[in-house]
Amino acid sequence: MRVLIVEDEARLARNIAKALRETASYAVDISTDGEDGRHQALSNPYDLVVLDLMLPKVGGLEILRDLRRRGNRVPVLILTARDSAQDIVQGLDTGSDDYMTKPFDMGEFLARCRALVRRTYDRPDPVVRVGELAVDISSRVVTLRGRPIPLRAMEYRLLEYLALRAGQVVSRAEILEHLYDFNAETFSNVIEVHISTLRKKLDAGSPGTLIQTIRGLGYVIRETPV
Ligand code: CA
């Protein structure tokens, strides 16, 4: 999953980004002014936008209005010091999906982010099950036939994305867009490498393979391995 944080308090933005990367395994981009934030939000397929309201150049509500007017459906969580009931109503009525006021609890913030992402992928249950695979996106614990599978951060991020989109063929371009932030250094076969290590861990002792390669199109996880 990939998140955009539009926040002009650089330290707060960094703290949020660190928490999202480390505890939710999200790729994170940061914009520190409204103009850049709007541009980024419109140019990349984010899974979530965390939006401050009082921003240099372009305010958060204006960004939100622009996104929705253009038909952009990205989940938006407003994170702001503006805490009056009137502000909250206005934020939600402008098209935000959630609203949190500063100061805030990081654990609650992260849980709200996960809930918004689950909803985007139409997964109300935090444990995503695909056949005998279970991916708990709250705890990031992966089990196969009840056995825990230890994964590295990028392997987890990739498997979670494929599991959330189970049954659909996911292209390399989509994987790159949704799992890597702007500053990530990717090499040409980075996805193949992660797929290969995931297969070693997931297919051990099984005659089939859980993650199928669809030549020229991408990868898919299905209920029944082949
Ligand atoms: Ca601000």
Tab-separated table of C-alpha atoms and ligand atoms in Angstrom:
chain	number	residue	atom	x	y	z
A	1	MET	CA	0.000	0.000	0.000
A	2	ARG	CA	1.162	3.508	-0.692
A	3	VAL	CA	0.228	6.566	1.322
A	4	LEU	CA	0.629	10.286	0.688
A	5	ILE	CA	1.049	12.551	3.705
A	6	VAL	CA	0.315	16.218	3.029
A	7	GLU	CA	1.599	17.976	6.119
A	8	ASP	CA	3.705	21.122	6.524
A	9	GLU	CA	5.028	20.271	9.992
A	10	ALA	CA	8.066	18.357	8.766
A	11	ARG	CA	8.769	16.579	12.029
A	12	LEU	CA	5.204	15.374	12.438
A	13	ALA	CA	5.173	14.221	8.802
A	14	ARG	CA	8.358	12.227	9.383
A	15	ASN	CA	6.978	10.628	12.541
A	16	ILE	CA	3.769	9.594	10.831
A	17	ALA	CA	5.696	8.274	7.831
A	18	LYS	CA	7.973	6.217	10.077
A	19	ALA	CA	5.007	4.716	11.938
A	20	LEU	CA	3.208	3.853	8.692
A	21	ARG	CA	6.319	2.266	7.209
A	22	GLU	CA	7.289	0.304	10.278
A	23	THR	CA	3.991	-0.808	11.734
A	24	ALA	CA	1.755	-0.995	8.676
A	25	SER	CA	4.420	-1.769	6.062
A	26	TYR	CA	3.185	1.013	3.766
A	27	ALA	CA	5.215	2.919	1.195
A	28	VAL	CA	4.985	6.607	2.111
A	29	ASP	CA	5.467	9.888	0.236
A	30	ILE	CA	5.471	13.267	1.988
A	31	SER	CA	4.347	16.622	0.604
A	32	THR	CA	4.970	19.697	2.735
A	33	ASP	CA	2.798	22.200	0.864
A	34	GLY	CA	-0.665	22.161	-0.637
A	35	GLU	CA	0.314	22.774	-4.221
A	36	ASP	CA	2.720	19.862	-4.357
A	37	GLY	CA	0.308	17.733	-2.310
A	38	ARG	CA	-2.492	18.259	-4.787
A	39	HIS	CA	-0.190	17.482	-7.697
A	40	GLN	CA	1.062	14.266	-6.078
A	41	ALA	CA	-2.419	13.142	-5.068
A	42	LEU	CA	-3.663	13.589	-8.627
A	43	SER	CA	-0.629	11.984	-10.286
A	44	ASN	CA	-0.184	8.764	-8.315
A	45	PRO	CA	-2.528	5.889	-7.440
A	46	TYR	CA	-2.371	6.231	-3.643
A	47	ASP	CA	-4.237	3.865	-1.360
A	48	LEU	CA	-4.666	6.596	1.251
A	49	VAL	CA	-4.069	10.342	1.626
A	50	VAL	CA	-3.450	11.838	5.077
A	51	LEU	CA	-4.361	15.485	4.700
A	52	ASP	CA	-3.659	18.471	6.927
A	53	LEU	CA	-6.037	21.422	6.461
A	54	MET	CA	-3.880	24.475	7.155
A	55	LEU	CA	-1.185	24.220	4.502
A	56	PRO	CA	1.008	26.686	2.600
A	57	LYS	CA	-0.134	27.642	-0.957
A	58	VAL	CA	-3.293	25.509	-1.210
A	59	GLY	CA	-5.487	24.547	1.762
A	60	GLY	CA	-6.473	20.973	2.513
A	61	LEU	CA	-10.187	21.472	1.852
A	62	GLU	CA	-9.446	22.906	-1.568
A	63	ILE	CA	-7.270	19.899	-2.385
A	64	LEU	CA	-10.025	17.562	-1.241
A	65	ARG	CA	-12.666	19.394	-3.255
A	66	ASP	CA	-10.447	19.189	-6.370
A	67	LEU	CA	-9.825	15.486	-5.924
A	68	ARG	CA	-13.503	14.643	-5.558
A	69	ARG	CA	-14.596	16.958	-8.371
A	70	ARG	CA	-12.234	15.096	-10.686
A	71	GLY	CA	-13.723	11.791	-9.616
A	72	ASN	CA	-10.707	10.731	-7.565
A	73	ARG	CA	-11.846	8.110	-5.050
A	74	VAL	CA	-8.722	7.788	-2.893
A	75	PRO	CA	-9.572	7.432	0.819
A	76	VAL	CA	-8.740	10.677	2.614
A	77	LEU	CA	-8.120	11.032	6.335
A	78	ILE	CA	-8.027	14.646	7.496
A	79	LEU	CA	-5.521	15.173	10.304
A	80	THR	CA	-5.771	18.692	11.680
A	81	ALA	CA	-5.684	20.964	14.701
A	82	ARG	CA	-9.115	22.317	13.697
A	83	ASP	CA	-11.326	20.510	16.163
A	84	SER	CA	-14.699	22.264	16.179
A	85	ALA	CA	-17.782	20.245	15.278
A	86	GLN	CA	-18.337	22.637	12.395
A	87	ASP	CA	-14.866	21.938	10.979
A	88	ILE	CA	-15.388	18.191	11.255
A	89	VAL	CA	-18.759	18.361	9.514
A	90	GLN	CA	-17.279	20.502	6.761
A	91	GLY	CA	-14.343	18.140	6.281
A	92	LEU	CA	-16.534	15.072	5.995
A	93	ASP	CA	-19.064	16.855	3.815
A	94	THR	CA	-16.299	17.972	1.448
A	95	GLY	CA	-15.510	14.320	0.779
A	96	SER	CA	-13.096	13.078	3.421
A	97	ASP	CA	-13.590	9.539	4.724
A	98	ASP	CA	-12.314	10.140	8.230
A	99	TYR	CA	-11.285	13.041	10.436
A	100	MET	CA	-8.809	13.138	13.329
A	101	THR	CA	-7.778	16.094	15.427
A	102	LYS	CA	-4.301	16.903	16.756
A	103	PRO	CA	-2.929	15.978	19.218
A	104	PHE	CA	-3.699	12.359	18.398
A	105	ASP	CA	-2.804	8.873	19.484
A	106	MET	CA	-0.535	7.137	16.956
A	107	GLY	CA	-2.060	3.703	17.595
A	108	GLU	CA	-5.543	5.007	16.877
A	109	PHE	CA	-4.296	6.839	13.793
A	110	LEU	CA	-2.699	3.668	12.399
A	111	ALA	CA	-5.837	1.617	13.082
A	112	ARG	CA	-7.946	4.180	11.236
A	113	CYS	CA	-5.526	4.060	8.279
A	114	ARG	CA	-5.740	0.265	8.133
A	115	ALA	CA	-9.542	0.407	8.302
A	116	LEU	CA	-9.684	2.842	5.377
A	117	VAL	CA	-7.389	0.678	3.266
A	118	ARG	CA	-9.416	-2.460	4.085
A	119	ARG	CA	-12.552	-0.709	2.933
A	120	THR	CA	-10.906	0.347	-0.336
A	121	TYR	CA	-10.154	-3.268	-1.124
A	122	ASP	CA	-13.600	-4.342	0.093
A	123	ARG	CA	-12.140	-6.460	2.922
A	124	PRO	CA	-14.097	-5.808	6.122
A	125	ASP	CA	-12.398	-8.783	7.804
A	126	PRO	CA	-8.833	-7.827	8.872
A	127	VAL	CA	-7.770	-11.413	8.236
A	128	VAL	CA	-7.624	-11.820	4.474
A	129	ARG	CA	-8.068	-15.481	3.570
A	130	VAL	CA	-7.198	-16.920	0.194
A	131	GLY	CA	-7.617	-20.676	0.209
A	132	GLU	CA	-5.311	-21.932	2.960
A	133	LEU	CA	-3.404	-18.658	3.197
A	134	ALA	CA	-4.357	-16.151	5.900
A	135	VAL	CA	-2.887	-12.639	5.983
A	136	ASP	CA	-3.736	-10.719	9.139
A	137	ILE	CA	-3.316	-7.110	8.099
A	138	SER	CA	-3.685	-5.820	11.662
A	139	SER	CA	-0.834	-7.859	13.112
A	140	ARG	CA	0.936	-8.616	9.791
A	141	VAL	CA	1.060	-12.294	10.669
A	142	VAL	CA	0.891	-14.640	7.684
A	143	THR	CA	-0.081	-18.281	8.078
A	144	LEU	CA	-0.395	-21.056	5.536
A	145	ARG	CA	-2.384	-24.145	6.574
A	146	GLY	CA	-2.179	-22.736	10.121
A	147	ARG	CA	1.626	-22.545	10.084
A	148	PRO	CA	3.203	-19.069	10.547
A	149	ILE	CA	5.371	-17.929	7.624
A	150	PRO	CA	8.099	-15.433	8.617
A	151	LEU	CA	8.429	-12.750	5.948
A	152	ARG	CA	10.698	-9.765	5.419
A	153	ALA	CA	9.055	-6.342	5.158
A	154	MET	CA	8.951	-6.149	1.357
A	155	GLU	CA	7.832	-9.756	1.001
A	156	TYR	CA	4.963	-9.058	3.378
A	157	ARG	CA	4.017	-5.860	1.553
A	158	LEU	CA	3.896	-7.692	-1.768
A	159	LEU	CA	1.971	-10.686	-0.445
A	160	GLU	CA	-0.565	-8.464	1.349
A	161	TYR	CA	-1.225	-6.561	-1.873
A	162	LEU	CA	-1.644	-9.728	-3.950
A	163	ALA	CA	-3.895	-11.257	-1.262
A	164	LEU	CA	-6.099	-8.167	-1.059
A	165	ARG	CA	-6.510	-8.459	-4.825
A	166	ALA	CA	-6.829	-12.256	-4.871
A	167	GLY	CA	-8.253	-13.653	-8.085
A	168	GLN	CA	-7.135	-10.600	-10.083
A	169	VAL	CA	-4.038	-10.479	-12.237
A	170	VAL	CA	-1.828	-7.719	-10.833
A	171	SER	CA	0.670	-6.147	-13.225
A	172	ARG	CA	4.294	-5.298	-12.437
A	173	ALA	CA	3.457	-1.624	-13.010
A	174	GLU	CA	0.679	-1.753	-10.424
A	175	ILE	CA	2.974	-3.450	-7.933
A	176	LEU	CA	5.638	-0.783	-8.454
A	177	GLU	CA	3.093	2.034	-8.133
A	178	HIS	CA	1.433	0.698	-4.991
A	179	LEU	CA	4.357	-0.734	-3.055
A	180	TYR	CA	7.205	1.695	-3.625
A	181	ASP	CA	7.504	5.339	-2.665
A	182	PHE	CA	9.218	7.995	-4.736
A	183	ASN	CA	12.594	7.630	-3.096
A	184	ALA	CA	12.693	3.863	-3.242
A	185	GLU	CA	15.558	2.578	-5.306
A	186	THR	CA	14.254	-0.198	-7.447
A	187	PHE	CA	16.250	-2.312	-9.813
A	188	SER	CA	14.769	-3.840	-12.932
A	189	ASN	CA	13.958	-7.315	-11.606
A	190	VAL	CA	13.168	-6.330	-8.017
A	191	ILE	CA	9.665	-7.782	-8.146
A	192	GLU	CA	10.816	-11.085	-9.632
A	193	VAL	CA	13.327	-11.383	-6.790
A	194	HIS	CA	10.674	-10.869	-4.092
A	195	ILE	CA	8.229	-13.202	-5.851
A	196	SER	CA	10.927	-15.838	-5.991
A	197	THR	CA	11.725	-15.642	-2.251
A	198	LEU	CA	8.008	-15.609	-1.418
A	199	ARG	CA	7.533	-18.775	-3.449
A	200	LYS	CA	10.394	-20.501	-1.653
A	201	LYS	CA	8.674	-19.768	1.662
A	202	LEU	CA	5.091	-20.414	0.592
A	203	ASP	CA	5.462	-23.378	-1.733
A	204	ALA	CA	7.797	-25.470	0.434
A	205	GLY	CA	6.424	-28.996	0.644
A	206	SER	CA	3.579	-28.235	-1.738
A	207	PRO	CA	3.272	-29.618	-5.267
A	208	GLY	CA	1.815	-26.386	-6.671
A	209	THR	CA	2.661	-22.710	-6.524
A	210	LEU	CA	0.528	-20.159	-4.695
A	211	ILE	CA	1.592	-17.108	-6.700
A	212	GLN	CA	1.105	-17.739	-10.401
A	213	THR	CA	2.906	-15.849	-13.121
A	214	ILE	CA	0.670	-14.838	-15.996
A	215	ARG	CA	3.085	-14.292	-18.847
A	216	GLY	CA	3.253	-10.720	-20.061
A	217	LEU	CA	0.526	-9.635	-17.617
A	218	GLY	CA	1.630	-10.093	-14.046
A	219	TYR	CA	0.893	-12.223	-11.002
A	220	VAL	CA	-2.160	-13.684	-9.353
A	221	ILE	CA	-2.996	-15.549	-6.160
A	222	ARG	CA	-5.992	-17.834	-6.450
A	223	GLU	CA	-7.962	-19.880	-3.943
A	224	THR	CA	-6.515	-23.092	-5.342
A	225	PRO	CA	-2.767	-23.245	-6.092
A	226	VAL	CA	-1.692	-24.771	-9.409
B	1	CA	CA	-0.514	22.786	8.971
